[in-house]
Amino acid sequence: MSISKGAPFVDINQRRIINGGDADVMQLYPMRHTFAWDAYTVGNANHWLPTEISMQRDIEQWKSPSALTADERQAFETVLGFFTTADSIAANNVVLALYKHITSPECRMYLLRQGYEEAIHTHAYQYIVESLGMDESRIFNMYREVDAIYQKDNLVLSLNEGVFDPAFKTGTFENDQKFLENLCVFSLILEGIFFYSSFAVMFGFQRQNKLTGSAEQIQYIMRDESQHLNFGINMINAIKEEQPELWTPAFAARIVDLVKRAVTLEYTFATTVFPRGIFGMNAEGFRRYIEHIADRRLERVGLPPQFKVENPFPWMSEAVDLNKEKNFFETRVTEYKTGGTLSW
Ligand code: FE
């Protein structure tokens, strides 16, 4: 990368999410993708740290032989087993794959914030595991040992492999489609589907007044993740506008197919977590919940919904429904700024 001396101020019409040219990634203005700046501002206002949340009650409940059933303990551990490595996968994708190829300076600004938030999330899981005195090697290695977690991570990692290749470059039809596919897999599937049955499990605990410190950590994480998802969807839609030739019928069909594969894997994961159902949430409920959110992700990028089912966990929609995002963030941001805790 070199600076061309004396070159005029960048023409805003040349700004692109990808393929915008090397020379202007240092100039934040002229800003074209203002959604990225908005996300950056919200992210800063939502700043939090895991150690601000008390884990005392969780520690007492985890140590008490009667506070939690064996099924509840197994569910909590398996969910953490997924979470502990998932945000590291997300961080790698942001820092090592996306950042290098994105030529919108304002999108890069948000990616830096997002990368830090992924680190805070991994910190939160570390803090929960350490506070409760869990076996770190067992929880952090579950992605290699529990097949349902391995299958989810493997789908994301294997599909995104090409973009991590040091020789990978955008600028050809084939590579630009590959990059867009990575973005769809990362945003719609990893951030948009694979976290959500685990979020539902954690709020199931919270609704029973169990492990509420851990659940509060997860609420802050879900608030951040909703922004990550929203930002990813905005980038997908911006690339669709800037390079409409990439979104062929075959490409669209492939994304729908990948989302359907992800729904199957997420359902298998949910049944591993709750083999007998728990807190009024059973396998059928989880299946419909996962299908419901998958349809919402498809719709946000202009793809047809595949399942058309009602949300069986309406209490989750308050927290995660992107339609309510604005109210959700406005109230939470204010509460956090005044030192209050999250409550739905
Ligand atoms: Fe994320």
mmCIF file of C-alpha atoms and ligand atoms in Angstrom:
data_model
loop_
_atom_site.group_PDB
_atom_site.id
_atom_site.type_symbol
_atom_site.label_atom_id
_atom_site.label_comp_id
_atom_site.label_asym_id
_atom_site.label_seq_id
_atom_site.Cartn_x
_atom_site.Cartn_y
_atom_site.Cartn_z
ATOM 1 C CA MET A 1 0.000 0.000 0.000
ATOM 2 C CA SER A 2 1.332 3.435 -0.890
ATOM 3 C CA ILE A 3 0.044 7.004 -0.640
ATOM 4 C CA SER A 4 -0.202 8.908 -3.891
ATOM 5 C CA LYS A 5 1.121 12.376 -3.017
ATOM 6 C CA GLY A 6 -1.059 15.271 -4.110
ATOM 7 C CA ALA A 7 -4.067 13.081 -4.933
ATOM 8 C CA PRO A 8 -7.422 14.879 -4.480
ATOM 9 C CA PHE A 9 -9.896 14.261 -1.637
ATOM 10 C CA VAL A 10 -11.637 10.910 -2.106
ATOM 11 C CA ASP A 11 -14.829 10.852 -4.166
ATOM 12 C CA ILE A 12 -17.581 9.415 -1.954
ATOM 13 C CA ASN A 13 -18.954 7.481 -4.922
ATOM 14 C CA GLN A 14 -15.750 5.429 -5.023
ATOM 15 C CA ARG A 15 -16.274 4.171 -1.477
ATOM 16 C CA ARG A 16 -17.010 0.430 -1.387
ATOM 17 C CA ILE A 17 -17.315 -2.183 1.347
ATOM 18 C CA ILE A 18 -14.818 -4.257 -0.684
ATOM 19 C CA ASN A 19 -12.734 -3.306 -3.736
ATOM 20 C CA GLY A 20 -12.747 0.404 -2.824
ATOM 21 C CA GLY A 21 -9.057 0.820 -3.615
ATOM 22 C CA ASP A 22 -6.098 0.726 -1.226
ATOM 23 C CA ALA A 23 -5.185 4.356 -0.979
ATOM 24 C CA ASP A 24 -8.157 5.771 0.900
ATOM 25 C CA VAL A 25 -8.654 3.329 3.786
ATOM 26 C CA MET A 26 -6.853 5.793 6.085
ATOM 27 C CA GLN A 27 -9.369 8.596 5.464
ATOM 28 C CA LEU A 28 -12.479 8.242 7.612
ATOM 29 C CA TYR A 29 -14.166 10.961 5.508
ATOM 30 C CA PRO A 30 -16.043 11.107 3.210
ATOM 31 C CA MET A 31 -18.164 8.632 5.147
ATOM 32 C CA ARG A 32 -20.487 6.545 3.017
ATOM 33 C CA HIS A 33 -21.491 3.567 5.187
ATOM 34 C CA THR A 34 -22.955 5.589 8.031
ATOM 35 C CA PHE A 35 -24.549 2.475 9.582
ATOM 36 C CA ALA A 36 -21.022 1.473 10.631
ATOM 37 C CA TRP A 37 -20.422 4.758 12.443
ATOM 38 C CA ASP A 38 -23.814 4.418 14.174
ATOM 39 C CA ALA A 39 -22.894 0.880 15.297
ATOM 40 C CA TYR A 40 -19.521 2.122 16.550
ATOM 41 C CA THR A 41 -21.227 4.846 18.614
ATOM 42 C CA VAL A 42 -23.768 2.411 20.097
ATOM 43 C CA GLY A 43 -20.991 -0.088 20.858
ATOM 44 C CA ASN A 44 -19.050 2.518 22.826
ATOM 45 C CA ALA A 45 -22.148 3.582 24.789
ATOM 46 C CA ASN A 46 -22.843 -0.100 25.595
ATOM 47 C CA HIS A 47 -19.375 -0.732 26.981
ATOM 48 C CA TRP A 48 -19.229 -3.201 29.873
ATOM 49 C CA LEU A 49 -16.815 -5.577 31.575
ATOM 50 C CA PRO A 50 -17.545 -9.051 32.982
ATOM 51 C CA THR A 51 -15.928 -8.286 36.356
ATOM 52 C CA GLU A 52 -18.542 -5.563 37.023
ATOM 53 C CA ILE A 53 -21.162 -8.284 37.567
ATOM 54 C CA SER A 54 -21.369 -10.124 40.868
ATOM 55 C CA MET A 55 -21.122 -13.911 40.640
ATOM 56 C CA GLN A 56 -21.681 -14.503 44.368
ATOM 57 C CA ARG A 57 -25.163 -16.052 44.105
ATOM 58 C CA ASP A 58 -24.102 -18.210 41.165
ATOM 59 C CA ILE A 59 -21.141 -19.523 43.187
ATOM 60 C CA GLU A 60 -23.453 -20.435 46.086
ATOM 61 C CA GLN A 61 -25.937 -22.166 43.766
ATOM 62 C CA TRP A 62 -23.224 -24.009 41.838
ATOM 63 C CA LYS A 63 -21.708 -25.324 45.102
ATOM 64 C CA SER A 64 -25.068 -26.257 46.618
ATOM 65 C CA PRO A 65 -25.986 -29.897 45.966
ATOM 66 C CA SER A 66 -29.717 -29.075 45.834
ATOM 67 C CA ALA A 67 -29.934 -25.746 43.941
ATOM 68 C CA LEU A 68 -29.525 -27.265 40.469
ATOM 69 C CA THR A 69 -30.479 -30.603 38.937
ATOM 70 C CA ALA A 70 -28.005 -32.825 37.083
ATOM 71 C CA ASP A 71 -29.736 -31.954 33.779
ATOM 72 C CA GLU A 72 -29.412 -28.235 34.537
ATOM 73 C CA ARG A 73 -25.703 -28.557 35.316
ATOM 74 C CA GLN A 74 -25.077 -30.512 32.135
ATOM 75 C CA ALA A 75 -27.020 -27.970 30.062
ATOM 76 C CA PHE A 76 -25.132 -25.035 31.579
ATOM 77 C CA GLU A 77 -21.746 -26.677 30.991
ATOM 78 C CA THR A 78 -22.496 -27.658 27.390
ATOM 79 C CA VAL A 79 -23.693 -24.164 26.558
ATOM 80 C CA LEU A 80 -20.492 -22.735 28.054
ATOM 81 C CA GLY A 81 -18.552 -25.332 26.069
ATOM 82 C CA PHE A 82 -19.971 -23.797 22.911
ATOM 83 C CA PHE A 83 -19.607 -20.179 24.027
ATOM 84 C CA THR A 84 -15.975 -20.379 25.216
ATOM 85 C CA THR A 85 -14.580 -21.014 21.731
ATOM 86 C CA ALA A 86 -17.296 -19.435 19.536
ATOM 87 C CA ASP A 87 -16.267 -15.847 20.281
ATOM 88 C CA SER A 88 -12.628 -16.707 19.571
ATOM 89 C CA ILE A 89 -13.724 -17.995 16.157
ATOM 90 C CA ALA A 90 -15.660 -14.749 15.674
ATOM 91 C CA ALA A 91 -12.646 -12.628 16.714
ATOM 92 C CA ASN A 92 -10.375 -14.477 14.274
ATOM 93 C CA ASN A 93 -12.822 -13.930 11.457
ATOM 94 C CA VAL A 94 -13.079 -10.198 12.190
ATOM 95 C CA VAL A 95 -9.344 -9.594 12.597
ATOM 96 C CA LEU A 96 -7.779 -12.073 10.172
ATOM 97 C CA ALA A 97 -10.349 -12.373 7.388
ATOM 98 C CA LEU A 98 -12.774 -9.431 7.243
ATOM 99 C CA TYR A 99 -10.621 -6.458 8.269
ATOM 100 C CA LYS A 100 -7.939 -6.998 5.630
ATOM 101 C CA HIS A 101 -10.392 -6.993 2.722
ATOM 102 C CA ILE A 102 -12.881 -4.327 3.803
ATOM 103 C CA THR A 103 -12.070 -0.980 2.212
ATOM 104 C CA SER A 104 -14.641 1.181 4.014
ATOM 105 C CA PRO A 105 -12.780 3.068 6.784
ATOM 106 C CA GLU A 106 -15.944 3.457 8.872
ATOM 107 C CA CYS A 107 -16.623 -0.303 8.634
ATOM 108 C CA ARG A 108 -13.036 -0.893 9.740
ATOM 109 C CA MET A 109 -13.645 1.387 12.746
ATOM 110 C CA TYR A 110 -16.563 -0.751 13.839
ATOM 111 C CA LEU A 111 -14.655 -3.994 13.187
ATOM 112 C CA LEU A 112 -11.999 -2.817 15.658
ATOM 113 C CA ARG A 113 -14.724 -2.254 18.249
ATOM 114 C CA GLN A 114 -16.328 -5.597 17.381
ATOM 115 C CA GLY A 115 -13.019 -7.439 17.729
ATOM 116 C CA TYR A 116 -12.601 -6.004 21.239
ATOM 117 C CA GLU A 117 -16.173 -7.002 22.142
ATOM 118 C CA GLU A 118 -15.487 -10.596 21.051
ATOM 119 C CA ALA A 119 -12.506 -10.550 23.453
ATOM 120 C CA ILE A 120 -14.747 -9.235 26.263
ATOM 121 C CA HIS A 121 -17.157 -12.117 25.585
ATOM 122 C CA THR A 122 -14.412 -14.715 25.811
ATOM 123 C CA HIS A 123 -13.343 -12.962 29.033
ATOM 124 C CA ALA A 124 -16.923 -13.300 30.372
ATOM 125 C CA TYR A 125 -16.911 -17.083 29.814
ATOM 126 C CA GLN A 126 -13.471 -17.349 31.406
ATOM 127 C CA TYR A 127 -14.811 -15.352 34.376
ATOM 128 C CA ILE A 128 -17.847 -17.644 34.768
ATOM 129 C CA VAL A 129 -15.738 -20.823 34.497
ATOM 130 C CA GLU A 130 -13.191 -19.483 36.984
ATOM 131 C CA SER A 131 -15.780 -18.100 39.440
ATOM 132 C CA LEU A 132 -17.663 -21.392 39.587
ATOM 133 C CA GLY A 133 -14.464 -23.416 39.862
ATOM 134 C CA MET A 134 -15.238 -25.462 36.769
ATOM 135 C CA ASP A 135 -12.706 -27.673 35.009
ATOM 136 C CA GLU A 136 -11.277 -25.248 32.405
ATOM 137 C CA SER A 137 -9.684 -27.938 30.279
ATOM 138 C CA ARG A 138 -12.995 -29.754 29.955
ATOM 139 C CA ILE A 139 -15.113 -26.683 29.156
ATOM 140 C CA PHE A 140 -12.648 -24.986 26.792
ATOM 141 C CA ASN A 141 -11.927 -28.232 24.930
ATOM 142 C CA MET A 142 -15.584 -29.211 24.430
ATOM 143 C CA TYR A 143 -15.549 -27.972 20.840
ATOM 144 C CA ARG A 144 -13.220 -30.831 20.039
ATOM 145 C CA GLU A 145 -14.998 -33.409 22.156
ATOM 146 C CA VAL A 146 -18.738 -32.754 21.923
ATOM 147 C CA ASP A 147 -19.803 -33.645 18.400
ATOM 148 C CA ALA A 148 -22.723 -31.172 18.230
ATOM 149 C CA ILE A 149 -20.369 -28.265 19.032
ATOM 150 C CA TYR A 150 -17.656 -29.578 16.709
ATOM 151 C CA GLN A 151 -20.124 -29.821 13.810
ATOM 152 C CA LYS A 152 -21.251 -26.200 14.198
ATOM 153 C CA ASP A 153 -17.695 -24.822 14.472
ATOM 154 C CA ASN A 154 -16.514 -27.028 11.631
ATOM 155 C CA LEU A 155 -19.231 -25.746 9.294
ATOM 156 C CA VAL A 156 -18.128 -22.141 9.866
ATOM 157 C CA LEU A 157 -14.378 -22.844 9.791
ATOM 158 C CA SER A 158 -14.437 -25.066 6.700
ATOM 159 C CA LEU A 159 -16.609 -22.669 4.675
ATOM 160 C CA ASN A 160 -14.445 -19.686 5.568
ATOM 161 C CA GLU A 161 -11.070 -21.353 5.050
ATOM 162 C CA GLY A 162 -10.462 -19.846 1.594
ATOM 163 C CA VAL A 163 -10.766 -16.262 2.835
ATOM 164 C CA PHE A 164 -8.099 -16.897 5.506
ATOM 165 C CA ASP A 165 -5.561 -17.925 2.838
ATOM 166 C CA PRO A 166 -2.807 -15.228 2.829
ATOM 167 C CA ALA A 167 -2.957 -15.259 -0.985
ATOM 168 C CA PHE A 168 -6.731 -14.596 -1.064
ATOM 169 C CA LYS A 169 -7.645 -11.278 -2.709
ATOM 170 C CA THR A 170 -10.978 -9.727 -3.597
ATOM 171 C CA GLY A 171 -11.434 -8.245 -7.062
ATOM 172 C CA THR A 172 -12.525 -11.227 -9.140
ATOM 173 C CA PHE A 173 -16.118 -12.404 -9.460
ATOM 174 C CA GLU A 174 -15.280 -15.752 -7.887
ATOM 175 C CA ASN A 175 -13.368 -14.324 -4.923
ATOM 176 C CA ASP A 176 -15.891 -11.568 -4.279
ATOM 177 C CA GLN A 177 -18.624 -14.210 -4.112
ATOM 178 C CA LYS A 178 -16.443 -16.255 -1.767
ATOM 179 C CA PHE A 179 -15.980 -13.206 0.466
ATOM 180 C CA LEU A 180 -19.705 -12.466 0.457
ATOM 181 C CA GLU A 181 -20.387 -16.095 1.334
ATOM 182 C CA ASN A 182 -17.974 -15.816 4.279
ATOM 183 C CA LEU A 183 -19.843 -12.730 5.460
ATOM 184 C CA CYS A 184 -23.197 -14.547 5.184
ATOM 185 C CA VAL A 185 -21.883 -17.622 7.024
ATOM 186 C CA PHE A 186 -20.266 -15.469 9.705
ATOM 187 C CA SER A 187 -23.138 -13.037 10.268
ATOM 188 C CA LEU A 188 -26.308 -14.972 9.488
ATOM 189 C CA ILE A 189 -25.170 -18.390 10.734
ATOM 190 C CA LEU A 190 -22.477 -18.012 13.405
ATOM 191 C CA GLU A 191 -23.649 -14.724 14.934
ATOM 192 C CA GLY A 192 -27.296 -15.000 13.891
ATOM 193 C CA ILE A 193 -28.238 -18.635 14.555
ATOM 194 C CA PHE A 194 -25.527 -20.582 16.397
ATOM 195 C CA PHE A 195 -25.596 -18.362 19.497
ATOM 196 C CA TYR A 196 -29.343 -18.226 19.920
ATOM 197 C CA SER A 197 -30.416 -21.529 21.428
ATOM 198 C CA SER A 198 -27.594 -21.031 23.939
ATOM 199 C CA PHE A 199 -28.928 -17.554 24.706
ATOM 200 C CA ALA A 200 -32.397 -19.097 25.189
ATOM 201 C CA VAL A 201 -30.978 -21.672 27.628
ATOM 202 C CA MET A 202 -29.314 -18.944 29.692
ATOM 203 C CA PHE A 203 -32.505 -16.885 29.866
ATOM 204 C CA GLY A 204 -34.345 -20.076 30.815
ATOM 205 C CA PHE A 205 -32.098 -20.227 33.888
ATOM 206 C CA GLN A 206 -32.657 -16.562 34.572
ATOM 207 C CA ARG A 207 -36.435 -16.983 34.427
ATOM 208 C CA GLN A 208 -36.085 -19.658 37.132
ATOM 209 C CA ASN A 209 -33.960 -17.268 39.205
ATOM 210 C CA LYS A 210 -30.964 -19.551 38.739
ATOM 211 C CA LEU A 211 -27.372 -18.584 37.844
ATOM 212 C CA THR A 212 -28.530 -15.006 37.360
ATOM 213 C CA GLY A 213 -25.032 -13.481 37.402
ATOM 214 C CA SER A 214 -24.029 -15.688 34.465
ATOM 215 C CA ALA A 215 -27.305 -14.890 32.708
ATOM 216 C CA GLU A 216 -26.684 -11.179 33.158
ATOM 217 C CA GLN A 217 -23.262 -11.556 31.516
ATOM 218 C CA ILE A 218 -25.004 -13.291 28.622
ATOM 219 C CA GLN A 219 -27.556 -10.474 28.354
ATOM 220 C CA TYR A 220 -24.758 -7.957 27.828
ATOM 221 C CA ILE A 221 -23.192 -10.331 25.312
ATOM 222 C CA MET A 222 -26.472 -10.719 23.453
ATOM 223 C CA ARG A 223 -26.863 -6.941 23.283
ATOM 224 C CA ASP A 224 -23.409 -6.711 21.665
ATOM 225 C CA GLU A 225 -24.116 -9.677 19.395
ATOM 226 C CA SER A 226 -27.370 -8.133 18.146
ATOM 227 C CA GLN A 227 -25.276 -5.163 16.993
ATOM 228 C CA HIS A 228 -22.707 -7.463 15.354
ATOM 229 C CA LEU A 229 -25.479 -9.241 13.493
ATOM 230 C CA ASN A 230 -27.130 -5.996 12.466
ATOM 231 C CA PHE A 231 -23.814 -4.602 11.214
ATOM 232 C CA GLY A 232 -23.040 -7.800 9.281
ATOM 233 C CA ILE A 233 -26.470 -7.704 7.626
ATOM 234 C CA ASN A 234 -25.941 -4.032 6.719
ATOM 235 C CA MET A 235 -22.594 -4.894 5.111
ATOM 236 C CA ILE A 236 -24.136 -7.797 3.148
ATOM 237 C CA ASN A 237 -26.896 -5.526 1.870
ATOM 238 C CA ALA A 238 -24.407 -2.752 1.011
ATOM 239 C CA ILE A 239 -22.258 -5.196 -1.024
ATOM 240 C CA LYS A 240 -25.451 -6.376 -2.749
ATOM 241 C CA GLU A 241 -26.111 -2.778 -3.796
ATOM 242 C CA GLU A 242 -22.527 -2.009 -4.775
ATOM 243 C CA GLN A 243 -21.909 -5.251 -6.690
ATOM 244 C CA PRO A 244 -25.359 -6.599 -7.588
ATOM 245 C CA GLU A 245 -23.868 -9.062 -10.088
ATOM 246 C CA LEU A 246 -22.560 -11.185 -7.187
ATOM 247 C CA TRP A 247 -26.022 -12.079 -5.857
ATOM 248 C CA THR A 248 -26.958 -14.587 -8.561
ATOM 249 C CA PRO A 249 -29.949 -16.938 -8.168
ATOM 250 C CA ALA A 250 -27.474 -19.799 -7.635
ATOM 251 C CA PHE A 251 -25.661 -17.809 -4.920
ATOM 252 C CA ALA A 252 -28.949 -16.953 -3.186
ATOM 253 C CA ALA A 253 -30.000 -20.622 -3.307
ATOM 254 C CA ARG A 254 -26.659 -21.645 -1.802
ATOM 255 C CA ILE A 255 -27.072 -19.214 1.130
ATOM 256 C CA VAL A 256 -30.594 -20.536 1.783
ATOM 257 C CA ASP A 257 -29.212 -24.079 1.681
ATOM 258 C CA LEU A 258 -26.398 -23.219 4.139
ATOM 259 C CA VAL A 259 -28.893 -21.590 6.523
ATOM 260 C CA LYS A 260 -31.015 -24.759 6.399
ATOM 261 C CA ARG A 261 -27.942 -26.882 7.175
ATOM 262 C CA ALA A 262 -27.164 -24.565 10.088
ATOM 263 C CA VAL A 263 -30.719 -24.951 11.432
ATOM 264 C CA THR A 264 -30.276 -28.750 11.478
ATOM 265 C CA LEU A 265 -26.939 -28.471 13.297
ATOM 266 C CA GLU A 266 -28.330 -25.990 15.816
ATOM 267 C CA TYR A 267 -31.312 -28.227 16.510
ATOM 268 C CA THR A 268 -28.971 -31.207 17.064
ATOM 269 C CA PHE A 269 -26.963 -29.024 19.462
ATOM 270 C CA ALA A 270 -30.114 -27.998 21.367
ATOM 271 C CA THR A 271 -31.164 -31.630 21.822
ATOM 272 C CA THR A 272 -27.650 -32.444 23.117
ATOM 273 C CA VAL A 273 -27.964 -29.647 25.656
ATOM 274 C CA PHE A 274 -31.450 -30.664 26.795
ATOM 275 C CA PRO A 275 -31.917 -34.354 26.007
ATOM 276 C CA ARG A 276 -35.011 -34.423 28.242
ATOM 277 C CA GLY A 277 -36.218 -30.836 27.900
ATOM 278 C CA ILE A 278 -36.046 -28.280 30.702
ATOM 279 C CA PHE A 279 -37.807 -25.125 32.010
ATOM 280 C CA GLY A 280 -40.767 -25.823 29.743
ATOM 281 C CA MET A 281 -38.452 -25.811 26.708
ATOM 282 C CA ASN A 282 -38.424 -29.108 24.832
ATOM 283 C CA ALA A 283 -36.840 -30.309 21.602
ATOM 284 C CA GLU A 284 -39.870 -29.323 19.527
ATOM 285 C CA GLY A 285 -39.841 -25.820 21.042
ATOM 286 C CA PHE A 286 -36.174 -25.405 20.235
ATOM 287 C CA ARG A 287 -36.672 -26.615 16.659
ATOM 288 C CA ARG A 288 -39.386 -24.051 16.030
ATOM 289 C CA TYR A 289 -37.428 -21.299 17.768
ATOM 290 C CA ILE A 290 -34.349 -21.957 15.612
ATOM 291 C CA GLU A 291 -36.484 -22.102 12.449
ATOM 292 C CA HIS A 292 -38.209 -18.873 13.441
ATOM 293 C CA ILE A 293 -34.959 -16.923 13.879
ATOM 294 C CA ALA A 294 -33.442 -18.462 10.710
ATOM 295 C CA ASP A 295 -36.385 -17.055 8.722
ATOM 296 C CA ARG A 296 -35.799 -13.617 10.266
ATOM 297 C CA ARG A 297 -32.109 -13.722 9.162
ATOM 298 C CA LEU A 298 -33.061 -14.770 5.611
ATOM 299 C CA GLU A 299 -35.624 -11.980 5.338
ATOM 300 C CA ARG A 300 -33.111 -9.331 6.413
ATOM 301 C CA VAL A 301 -30.968 -10.057 3.330
ATOM 302 C CA GLY A 302 -33.939 -10.377 0.984
ATOM 303 C CA LEU A 303 -34.158 -14.185 0.901
ATOM 304 C CA PRO A 304 -37.452 -16.072 1.240
ATOM 305 C CA PRO A 305 -38.367 -17.523 4.657
ATOM 306 C CA GLN A 306 -38.243 -21.337 4.642
ATOM 307 C CA PHE A 307 -40.097 -22.455 7.759
ATOM 308 C CA LYS A 308 -42.849 -19.918 8.553
ATOM 309 C CA VAL A 309 -43.418 -20.908 12.163
ATOM 310 C CA GLU A 310 -44.517 -18.873 15.160
ATOM 311 C CA ASN A 311 -41.948 -18.008 17.828
ATOM 312 C CA PRO A 312 -42.528 -20.611 20.576
ATOM 313 C CA PHE A 313 -40.452 -18.580 23.076
ATOM 314 C CA PRO A 314 -42.185 -15.196 22.931
ATOM 315 C CA TRP A 315 -40.270 -14.103 26.032
ATOM 316 C CA MET A 316 -37.073 -14.230 23.908
ATOM 317 C CA SER A 317 -38.448 -11.862 21.300
ATOM 318 C CA GLU A 318 -38.405 -8.977 23.754
ATOM 319 C CA ALA A 319 -34.666 -9.390 23.994
ATOM 320 C CA VAL A 320 -33.623 -10.481 20.519
ATOM 321 C CA ASP A 321 -36.233 -9.411 18.005
ATOM 322 C CA LEU A 322 -34.386 -7.039 15.710
ATOM 323 C CA ASN A 323 -37.605 -5.142 15.011
ATOM 324 C CA LYS A 324 -37.557 -3.960 18.590
ATOM 325 C CA GLU A 325 -33.891 -3.213 18.466
ATOM 326 C CA LYS A 326 -34.219 0.512 18.762
ATOM 327 C CA ASN A 327 -36.267 0.556 21.939
ATOM 328 C CA PHE A 328 -34.185 -2.269 23.311
ATOM 329 C CA PHE A 329 -30.920 -0.422 22.862
ATOM 330 C CA GLU A 330 -32.204 2.963 23.939
ATOM 331 C CA THR A 331 -33.448 1.672 27.287
ATOM 332 C CA ARG A 332 -30.446 -0.561 27.953
ATOM 333 C CA VAL A 333 -27.916 2.089 27.055
ATOM 334 C CA THR A 334 -29.522 4.555 29.476
ATOM 335 C CA GLU A 335 -29.735 1.985 32.231
ATOM 336 C CA TYR A 336 -26.132 0.989 31.836
ATOM 337 C CA LYS A 337 -24.937 4.584 31.832
ATOM 338 C CA THR A 338 -26.694 5.247 35.143
ATOM 339 C CA GLY A 339 -25.166 2.130 36.641
ATOM 340 C CA GLY A 340 -28.377 0.085 36.655
ATOM 341 C CA THR A 341 -28.526 -3.574 35.796
ATOM 342 C CA LEU A 342 -30.222 -5.146 32.840
ATOM 343 C CA SER A 343 -33.777 -6.334 33.262
ATOM 344 C CA TRP A 344 -36.284 -7.077 30.573
HETATM 345 FE FE FE B 1 -19.928 -11.222 17.581
#
